[in-house]
Coordinates of C-alpha atoms and ligand atoms in Angstrom, one line a residue:
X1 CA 20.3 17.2 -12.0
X2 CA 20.8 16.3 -8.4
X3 CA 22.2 13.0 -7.1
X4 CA 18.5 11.7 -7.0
X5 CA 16.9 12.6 -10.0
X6 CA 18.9 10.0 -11.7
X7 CA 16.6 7.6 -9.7
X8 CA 13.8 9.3 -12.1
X9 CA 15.0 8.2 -15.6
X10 CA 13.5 6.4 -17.8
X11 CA 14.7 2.4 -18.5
X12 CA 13.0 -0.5 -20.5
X13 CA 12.7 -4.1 -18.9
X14 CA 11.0 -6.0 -22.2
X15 CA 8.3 -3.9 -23.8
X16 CA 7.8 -2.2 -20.8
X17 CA 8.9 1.6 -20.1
X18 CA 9.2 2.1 -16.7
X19 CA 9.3 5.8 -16.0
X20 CA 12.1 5.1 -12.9
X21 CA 14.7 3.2 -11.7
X22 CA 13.2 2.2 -7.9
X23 CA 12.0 -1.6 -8.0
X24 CA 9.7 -3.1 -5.0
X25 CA 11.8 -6.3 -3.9
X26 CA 10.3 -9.4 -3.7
X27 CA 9.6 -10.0 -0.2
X28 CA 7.4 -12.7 2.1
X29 CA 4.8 -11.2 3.9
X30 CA 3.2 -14.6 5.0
X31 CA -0.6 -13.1 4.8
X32 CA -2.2 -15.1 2.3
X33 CA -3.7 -18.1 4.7
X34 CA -4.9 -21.5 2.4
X35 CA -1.9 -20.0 -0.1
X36 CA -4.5 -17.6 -1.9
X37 CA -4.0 -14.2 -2.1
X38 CA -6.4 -12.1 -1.2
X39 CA -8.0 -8.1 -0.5
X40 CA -5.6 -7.5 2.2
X41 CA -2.5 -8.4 -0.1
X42 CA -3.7 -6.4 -2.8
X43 CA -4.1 -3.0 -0.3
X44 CA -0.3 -3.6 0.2
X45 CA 0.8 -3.8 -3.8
X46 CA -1.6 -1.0 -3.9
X47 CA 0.1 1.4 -1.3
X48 CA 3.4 0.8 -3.2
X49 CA 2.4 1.0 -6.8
X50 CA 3.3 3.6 -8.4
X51 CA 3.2 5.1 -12.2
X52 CA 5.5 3.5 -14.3
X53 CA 7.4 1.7 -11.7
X54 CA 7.8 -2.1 -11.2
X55 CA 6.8 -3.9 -8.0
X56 CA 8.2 -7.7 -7.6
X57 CA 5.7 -9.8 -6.1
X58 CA 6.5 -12.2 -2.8
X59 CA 8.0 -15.5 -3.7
X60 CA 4.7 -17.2 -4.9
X61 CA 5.1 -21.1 -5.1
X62 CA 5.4 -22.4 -8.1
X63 CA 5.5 -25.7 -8.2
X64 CA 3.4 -29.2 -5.7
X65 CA 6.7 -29.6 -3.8
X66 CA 7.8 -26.0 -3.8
X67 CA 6.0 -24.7 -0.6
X68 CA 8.2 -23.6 1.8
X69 CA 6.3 -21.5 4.8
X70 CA 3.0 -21.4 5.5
X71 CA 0.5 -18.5 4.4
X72 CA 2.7 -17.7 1.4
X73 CA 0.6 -18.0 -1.6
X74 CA 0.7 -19.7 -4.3
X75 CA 0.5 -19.5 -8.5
X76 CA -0.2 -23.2 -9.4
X77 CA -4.2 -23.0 -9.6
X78 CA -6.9 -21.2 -11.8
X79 CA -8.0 -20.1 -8.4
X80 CA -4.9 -19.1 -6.8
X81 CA -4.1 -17.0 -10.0
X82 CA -7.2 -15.2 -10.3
X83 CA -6.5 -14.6 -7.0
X84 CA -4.0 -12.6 -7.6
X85 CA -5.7 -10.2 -9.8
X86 CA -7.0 -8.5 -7.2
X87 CA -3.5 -7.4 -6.6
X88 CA -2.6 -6.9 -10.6
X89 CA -5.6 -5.3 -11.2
X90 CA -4.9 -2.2 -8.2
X91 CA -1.1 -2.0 -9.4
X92 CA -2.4 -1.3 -13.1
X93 CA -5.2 0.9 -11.9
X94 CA -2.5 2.9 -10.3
X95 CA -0.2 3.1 -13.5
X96 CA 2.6 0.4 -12.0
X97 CA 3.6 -3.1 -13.2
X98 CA 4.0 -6.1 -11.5
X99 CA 6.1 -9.3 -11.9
X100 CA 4.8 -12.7 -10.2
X101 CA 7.9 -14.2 -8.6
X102 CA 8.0 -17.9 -8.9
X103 CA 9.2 -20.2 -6.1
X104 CA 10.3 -23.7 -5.3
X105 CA 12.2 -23.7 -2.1
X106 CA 13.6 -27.4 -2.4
X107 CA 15.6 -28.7 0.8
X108 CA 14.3 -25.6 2.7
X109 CA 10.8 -26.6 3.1
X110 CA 9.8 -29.3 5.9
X111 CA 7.6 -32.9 5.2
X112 CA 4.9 -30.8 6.9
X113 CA 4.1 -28.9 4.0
X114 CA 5.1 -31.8 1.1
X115 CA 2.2 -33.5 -0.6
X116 CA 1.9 -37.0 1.6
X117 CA 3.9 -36.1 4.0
X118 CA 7.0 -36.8 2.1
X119 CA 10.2 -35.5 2.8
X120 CA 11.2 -32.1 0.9
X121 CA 13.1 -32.6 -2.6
X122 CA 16.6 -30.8 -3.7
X123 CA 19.0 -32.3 -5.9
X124 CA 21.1 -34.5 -3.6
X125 CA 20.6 -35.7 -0.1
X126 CA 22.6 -32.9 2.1
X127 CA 20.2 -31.0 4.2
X128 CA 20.6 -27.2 4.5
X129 CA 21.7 -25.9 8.2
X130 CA 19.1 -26.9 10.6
X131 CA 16.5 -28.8 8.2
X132 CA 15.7 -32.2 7.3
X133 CA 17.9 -34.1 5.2
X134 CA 16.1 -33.9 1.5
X135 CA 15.4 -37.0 -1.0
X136 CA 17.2 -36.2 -4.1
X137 CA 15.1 -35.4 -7.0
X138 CA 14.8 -38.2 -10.1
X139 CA 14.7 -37.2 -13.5
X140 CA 11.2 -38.3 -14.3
X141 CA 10.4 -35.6 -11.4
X142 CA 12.6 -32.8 -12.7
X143 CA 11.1 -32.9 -15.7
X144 CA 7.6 -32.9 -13.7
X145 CA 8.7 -29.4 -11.7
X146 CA 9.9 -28.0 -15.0
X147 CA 6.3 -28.7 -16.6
X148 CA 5.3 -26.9 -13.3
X149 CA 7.2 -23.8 -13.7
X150 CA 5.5 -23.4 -17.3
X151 CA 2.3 -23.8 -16.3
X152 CA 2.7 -21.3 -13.3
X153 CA 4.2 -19.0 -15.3
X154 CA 1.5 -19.0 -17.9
X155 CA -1.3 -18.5 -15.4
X156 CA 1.0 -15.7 -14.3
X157 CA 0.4 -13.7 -17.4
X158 CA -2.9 -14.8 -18.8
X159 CA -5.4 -15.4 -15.6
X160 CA -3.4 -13.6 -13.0
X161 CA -2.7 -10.4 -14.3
X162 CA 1.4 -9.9 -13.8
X163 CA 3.6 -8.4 -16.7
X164 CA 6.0 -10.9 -16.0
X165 CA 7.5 -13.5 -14.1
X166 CA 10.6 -13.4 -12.4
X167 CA 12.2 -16.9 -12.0
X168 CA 13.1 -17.2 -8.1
X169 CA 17.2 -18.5 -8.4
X170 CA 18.8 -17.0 -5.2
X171 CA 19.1 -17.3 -2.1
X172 CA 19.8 -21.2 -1.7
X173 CA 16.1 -22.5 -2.9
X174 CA 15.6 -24.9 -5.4
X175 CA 17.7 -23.5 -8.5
X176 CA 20.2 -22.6 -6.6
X177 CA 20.6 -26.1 -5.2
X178 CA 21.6 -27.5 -8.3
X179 CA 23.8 -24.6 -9.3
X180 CA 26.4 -24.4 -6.0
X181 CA 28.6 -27.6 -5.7
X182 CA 27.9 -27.1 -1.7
X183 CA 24.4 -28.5 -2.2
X184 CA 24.5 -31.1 -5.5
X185 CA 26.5 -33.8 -5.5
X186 CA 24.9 -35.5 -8.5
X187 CA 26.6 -37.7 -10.9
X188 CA 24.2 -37.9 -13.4
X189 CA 23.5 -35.1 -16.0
X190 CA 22.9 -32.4 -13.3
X191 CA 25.7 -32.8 -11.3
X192 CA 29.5 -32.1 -11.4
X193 CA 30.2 -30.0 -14.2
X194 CA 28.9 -26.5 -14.2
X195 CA 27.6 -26.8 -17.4
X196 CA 25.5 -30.0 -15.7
X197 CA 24.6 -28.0 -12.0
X198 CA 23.2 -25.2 -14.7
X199 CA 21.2 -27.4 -16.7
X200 CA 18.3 -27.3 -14.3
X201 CA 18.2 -23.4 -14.4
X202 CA 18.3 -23.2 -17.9
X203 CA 15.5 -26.2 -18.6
X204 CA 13.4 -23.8 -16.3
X205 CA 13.8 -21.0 -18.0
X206 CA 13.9 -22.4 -22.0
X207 CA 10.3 -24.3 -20.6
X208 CA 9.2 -21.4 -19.1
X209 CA 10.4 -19.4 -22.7
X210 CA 7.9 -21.2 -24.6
X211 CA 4.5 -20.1 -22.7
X212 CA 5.5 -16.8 -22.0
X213 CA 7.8 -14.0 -24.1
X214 CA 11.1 -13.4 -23.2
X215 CA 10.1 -9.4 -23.0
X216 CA 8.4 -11.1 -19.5
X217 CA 10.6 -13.2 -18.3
X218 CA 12.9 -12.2 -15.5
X219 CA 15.8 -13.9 -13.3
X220 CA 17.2 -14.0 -9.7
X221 CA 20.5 -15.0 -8.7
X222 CA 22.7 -14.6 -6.0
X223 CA 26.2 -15.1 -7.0
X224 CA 28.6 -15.3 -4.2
X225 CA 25.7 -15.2 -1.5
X226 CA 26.5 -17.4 1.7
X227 CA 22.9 -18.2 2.3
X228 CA 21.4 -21.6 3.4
X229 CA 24.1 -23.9 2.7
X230 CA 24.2 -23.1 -0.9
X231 CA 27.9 -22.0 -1.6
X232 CA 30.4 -22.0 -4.5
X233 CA 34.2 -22.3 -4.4
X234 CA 34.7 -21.1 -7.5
X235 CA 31.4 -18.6 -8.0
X236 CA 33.3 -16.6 -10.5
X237 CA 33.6 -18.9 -13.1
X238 CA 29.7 -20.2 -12.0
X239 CA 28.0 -17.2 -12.8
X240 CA 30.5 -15.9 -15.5
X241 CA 29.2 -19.4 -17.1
X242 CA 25.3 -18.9 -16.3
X243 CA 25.5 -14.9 -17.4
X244 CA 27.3 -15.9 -20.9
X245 CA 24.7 -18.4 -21.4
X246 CA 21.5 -16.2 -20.8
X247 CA 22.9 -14.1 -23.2
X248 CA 21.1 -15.6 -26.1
X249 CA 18.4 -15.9 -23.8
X250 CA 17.2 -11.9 -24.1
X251 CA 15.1 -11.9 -20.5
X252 CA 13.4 -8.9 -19.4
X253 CA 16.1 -8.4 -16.3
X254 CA 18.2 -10.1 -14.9
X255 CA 18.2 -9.2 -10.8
X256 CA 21.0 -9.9 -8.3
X257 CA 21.4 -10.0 -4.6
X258 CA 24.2 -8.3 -3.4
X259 CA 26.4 -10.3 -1.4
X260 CA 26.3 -8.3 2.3
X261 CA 23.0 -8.6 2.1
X262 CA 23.7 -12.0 4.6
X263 CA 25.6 -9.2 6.7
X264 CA 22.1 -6.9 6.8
X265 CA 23.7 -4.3 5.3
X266 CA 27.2 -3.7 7.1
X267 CA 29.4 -5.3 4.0
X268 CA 31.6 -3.8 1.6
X269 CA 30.2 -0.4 0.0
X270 CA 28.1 -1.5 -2.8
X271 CA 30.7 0.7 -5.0
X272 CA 33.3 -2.4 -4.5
X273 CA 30.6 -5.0 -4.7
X274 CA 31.8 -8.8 -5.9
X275 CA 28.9 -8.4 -8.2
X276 CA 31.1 -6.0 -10.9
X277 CA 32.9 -8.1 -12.1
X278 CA 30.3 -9.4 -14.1
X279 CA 28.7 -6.4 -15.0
X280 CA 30.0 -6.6 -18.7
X281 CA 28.1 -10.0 -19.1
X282 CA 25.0 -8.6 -19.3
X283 CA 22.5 -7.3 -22.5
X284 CA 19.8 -7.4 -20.3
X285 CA 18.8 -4.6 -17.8
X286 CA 20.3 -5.5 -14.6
X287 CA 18.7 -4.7 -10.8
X288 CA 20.7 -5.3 -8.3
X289 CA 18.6 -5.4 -4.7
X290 CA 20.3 -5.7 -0.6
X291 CA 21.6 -3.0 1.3
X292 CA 20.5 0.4 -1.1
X293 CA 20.1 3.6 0.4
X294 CA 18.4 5.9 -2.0
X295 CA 22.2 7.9 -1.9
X296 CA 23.6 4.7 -2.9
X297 CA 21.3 3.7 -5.3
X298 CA 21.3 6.7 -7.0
X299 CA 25.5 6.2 -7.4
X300 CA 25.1 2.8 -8.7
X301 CA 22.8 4.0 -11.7
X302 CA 24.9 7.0 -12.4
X303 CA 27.9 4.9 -11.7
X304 CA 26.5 2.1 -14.9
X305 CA 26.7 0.1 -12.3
X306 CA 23.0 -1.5 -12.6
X307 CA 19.8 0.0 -14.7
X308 CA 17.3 -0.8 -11.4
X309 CA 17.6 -1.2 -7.7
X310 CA 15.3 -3.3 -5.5
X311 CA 14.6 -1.6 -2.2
X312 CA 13.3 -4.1 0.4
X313 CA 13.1 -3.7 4.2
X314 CA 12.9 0.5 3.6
X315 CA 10.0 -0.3 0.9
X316 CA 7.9 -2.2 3.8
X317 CA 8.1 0.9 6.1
X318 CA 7.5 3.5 3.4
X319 CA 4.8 2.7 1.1
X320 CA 5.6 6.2 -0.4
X321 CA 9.1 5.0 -0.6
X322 CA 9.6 6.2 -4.3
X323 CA 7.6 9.4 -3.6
X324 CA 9.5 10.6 -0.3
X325 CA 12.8 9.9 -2.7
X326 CA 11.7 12.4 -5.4
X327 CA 10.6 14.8 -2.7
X328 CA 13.5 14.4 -0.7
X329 CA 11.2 13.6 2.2
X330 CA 12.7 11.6 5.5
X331 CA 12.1 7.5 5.9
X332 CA 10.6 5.6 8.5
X333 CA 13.1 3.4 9.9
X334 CA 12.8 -0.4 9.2
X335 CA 15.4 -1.3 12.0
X336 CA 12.5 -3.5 13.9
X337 CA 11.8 -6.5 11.7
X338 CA 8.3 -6.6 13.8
X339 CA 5.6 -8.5 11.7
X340 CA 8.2 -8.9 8.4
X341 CA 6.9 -12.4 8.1
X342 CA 3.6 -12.8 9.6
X343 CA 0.8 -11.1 11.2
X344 CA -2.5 -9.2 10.0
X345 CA -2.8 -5.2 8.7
X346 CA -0.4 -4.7 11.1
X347 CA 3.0 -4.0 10.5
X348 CA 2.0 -4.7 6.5
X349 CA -0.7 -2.3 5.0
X350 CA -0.7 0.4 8.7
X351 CA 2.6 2.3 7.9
X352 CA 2.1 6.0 6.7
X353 CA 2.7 7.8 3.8
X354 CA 4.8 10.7 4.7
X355 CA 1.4 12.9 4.1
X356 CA -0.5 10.8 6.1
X357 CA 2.3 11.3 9.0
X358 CA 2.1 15.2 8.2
X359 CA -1.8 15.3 8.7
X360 CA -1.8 13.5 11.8
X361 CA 1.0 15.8 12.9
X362 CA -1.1 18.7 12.0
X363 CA -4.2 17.1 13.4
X364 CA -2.2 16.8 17.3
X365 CA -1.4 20.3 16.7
X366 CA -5.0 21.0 16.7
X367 CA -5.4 21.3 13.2
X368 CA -3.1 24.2 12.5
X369 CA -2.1 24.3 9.0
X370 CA 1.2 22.5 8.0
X371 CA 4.5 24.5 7.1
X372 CA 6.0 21.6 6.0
X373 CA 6.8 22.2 2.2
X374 CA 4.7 19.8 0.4
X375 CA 2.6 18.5 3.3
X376 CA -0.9 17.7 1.5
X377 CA 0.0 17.7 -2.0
X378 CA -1.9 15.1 -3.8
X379 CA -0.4 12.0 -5.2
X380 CA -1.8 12.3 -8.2
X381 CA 0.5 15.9 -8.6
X382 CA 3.4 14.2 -8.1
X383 CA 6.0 13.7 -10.6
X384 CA 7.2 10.4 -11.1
Ligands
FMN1 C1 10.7 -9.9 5.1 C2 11.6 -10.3 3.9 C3 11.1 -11.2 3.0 C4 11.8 -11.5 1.9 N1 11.3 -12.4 0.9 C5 11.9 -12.6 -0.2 C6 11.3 -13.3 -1.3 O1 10.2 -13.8 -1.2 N2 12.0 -13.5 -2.4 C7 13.3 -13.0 -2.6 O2 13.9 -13.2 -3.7 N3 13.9 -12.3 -1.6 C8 13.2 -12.0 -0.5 N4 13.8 -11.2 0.5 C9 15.1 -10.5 0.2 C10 14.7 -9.1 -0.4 O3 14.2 -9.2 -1.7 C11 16.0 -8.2 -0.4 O4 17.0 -8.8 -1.2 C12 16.5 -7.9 1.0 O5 15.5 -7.4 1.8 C13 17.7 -6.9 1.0 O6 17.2 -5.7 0.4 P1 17.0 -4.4 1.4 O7 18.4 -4.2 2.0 O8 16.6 -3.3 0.5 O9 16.0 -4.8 2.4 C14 13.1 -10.9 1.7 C15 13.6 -10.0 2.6 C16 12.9 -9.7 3.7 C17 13.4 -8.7 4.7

């Protein structure tokens, strides 16, 4: 077995047997304008579905006050949901699964995008770097945005398509507003203790429990990330508290940003990542996503260290990210972030598949055959 192959075991998230361990991050493309997704969003899940693997989708929003950015679309709407199966429907038809990612930003978002005009919502009033200061959220309207989350996440699974939902708790956004004593200062039920900052998360996630299976419900955290404000003194005891409690819980997977992510990728090796100390928490599969190179990847799954790995930035550049892995193939750089967030086809469904890069090497040649080992061979041959 080489150092790869490992990449091309079988593991179980739910009822689901995925046939390897290489998961499509979620990441924001901003190309859904009016916050429906649409043909040119489905292309892209298309080019980078593959047979029995699992594709994340884009934060989708979640909730009336969850809207963070504009042209990111949303899962609140019979409309916006059958929306989405355009892109459901091409993953399946290529032999992949797909996970909706729900998302309420909280403090990030701006009073441009809240309904009225009012200002954006987070558990207290402290603003993250660089935004408006937020209006703390009242009881009667956390129990509003966790009716939301349900609702989202059953359209998810019935009208939209997706084999599951993965709850959106990272990266300083709503959930993880509550969680991090940086960002709530509450005195009331939600605040202070941890048990009260991770009553929130779990009210989500127990609502969200009782429209959709646990086999399709998924997590993301981000223990220890220095992201948008949202920071913990004491993260250990946090997370050791959050992961004991999900426990019981029995979701799908449980996915985790690796610390350096914030340092685009020049932290620690991932071998001496914060994240392991919690590893023997967990009952669930664990992904772990930020920083993977497909060596280091592979090391972490042989290493126990994580059942999946998320690949982002490289998975953007290589549609054929998981075939050029099992082929050995090169990668098309990701280094320029041009079009990440917004634009048309370009920079989002134009980069090649390593064949397509061969033919149109072949095709400058002047249409000599190509000695490249594997140049031409059809997907469909491919062993995944
Ligand atoms: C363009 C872009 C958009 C992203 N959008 C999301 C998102 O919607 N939800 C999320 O949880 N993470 C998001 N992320 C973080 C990625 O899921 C991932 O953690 C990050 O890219 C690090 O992984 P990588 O080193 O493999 O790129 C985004 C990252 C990038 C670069």
């Amino acid at each position: 077995m080489t150092a790869s192959d490992i990449l091309f075991t079988p593991v179980k998230i739910g009822d689901i047997q995925l046939k390897h361990r290489i998961a499509l991050a979620p990441l924001t493309r901003s190309r859904s304008p009016g916050q429906v997704a649409n043909t040119l969003n489905s292309e892209y899940y298309s080019q980078r579905a593959t047979p029995g693997g699992l594709l994340v989708s884009e934060g989708t929003t979640s909730n009336a006050t969850g809207i963070g950015y504009a042209d990111v679309p949303a899962i609140r709407t019979s409309e916006q949901a059958r929306a989405w199966k355009l892109s459901t429907d091409a993953v399946h038809k290529r032999g992949g699964y797909i996970f909706a990612q729900l998302w309420h930003v909280g403090r990030v978002s701006k009073s441009e995008f809240q309904p009225e005009g009012k200002l954006p919502v987070s558990a207290s009033d402290l603003p993250a770097p660089g935004k408006e200061a937020p209006r703390p959220l009242s009881v009667a309207e956390i129990e509003e945005i966790v009716a939301e989350y349900k609702a989202s996440a059953k359209l998810a699974v019935t009208e939209a398509g997706f084999d599951g939902v993965e709850i959106h708790g990272a990266h300083g956004y709503l959930i993880d507003q509550f969680l991090e004593s940086s960002s709530n200062k509450r005195t009331d039920a939600y605040g202070g203790s941890i048990e009260n900052r991770a009553r929130f998360l779990f009210q989500v996630i127990d609502a969200v429990l009782t429209a959709v299976p646990a086999t399709k419900v998924a997590l993301r955290l981000s223990p220890f990330l220095d992201i948008q404000g949202a920071t913990d003194p004491d993260a250990t005891a946090l997370f050791t508290y959050v992961f004991t409690q999900l426990q019981s819980r029995n979701l799908a997977y449980i996915h985790l940003t690796e610390p350096t992510w914030g340092a685009w990728q020049t932290g620690e090796p991932h071998s001496q990542s914060k994240l392991n100390v919690f590893r023997h928490l967990f009952k669930a599969p664990l992904m772990l996503t930020g920083g993977y190179t497909r060596e280091s990847a592979a090391e972490a799954i042989a290493a126990g260290r994580a059942d999946l790995i998320g690949i982002g930035r490289a998975y953007i550049t290589n549609p054929d990210f998981v075939e050029r892995t099992r082929a050995g193939h090169p990668l098309t750089p990701f280094a320029d972030p041009k079009g990440f967030y917004s634009g048309g086809a370009e920079f989002y469904t134009t980069w090649k598949t390593w064949e397509e890069e061969q033919r149109e090497k072949t095709k400058k040649a002047g249409g000599k055959t190509s000695e490249i080992p594997g140049a031409g061979v059809p997907k469909e041959v491919a062993q995944l």
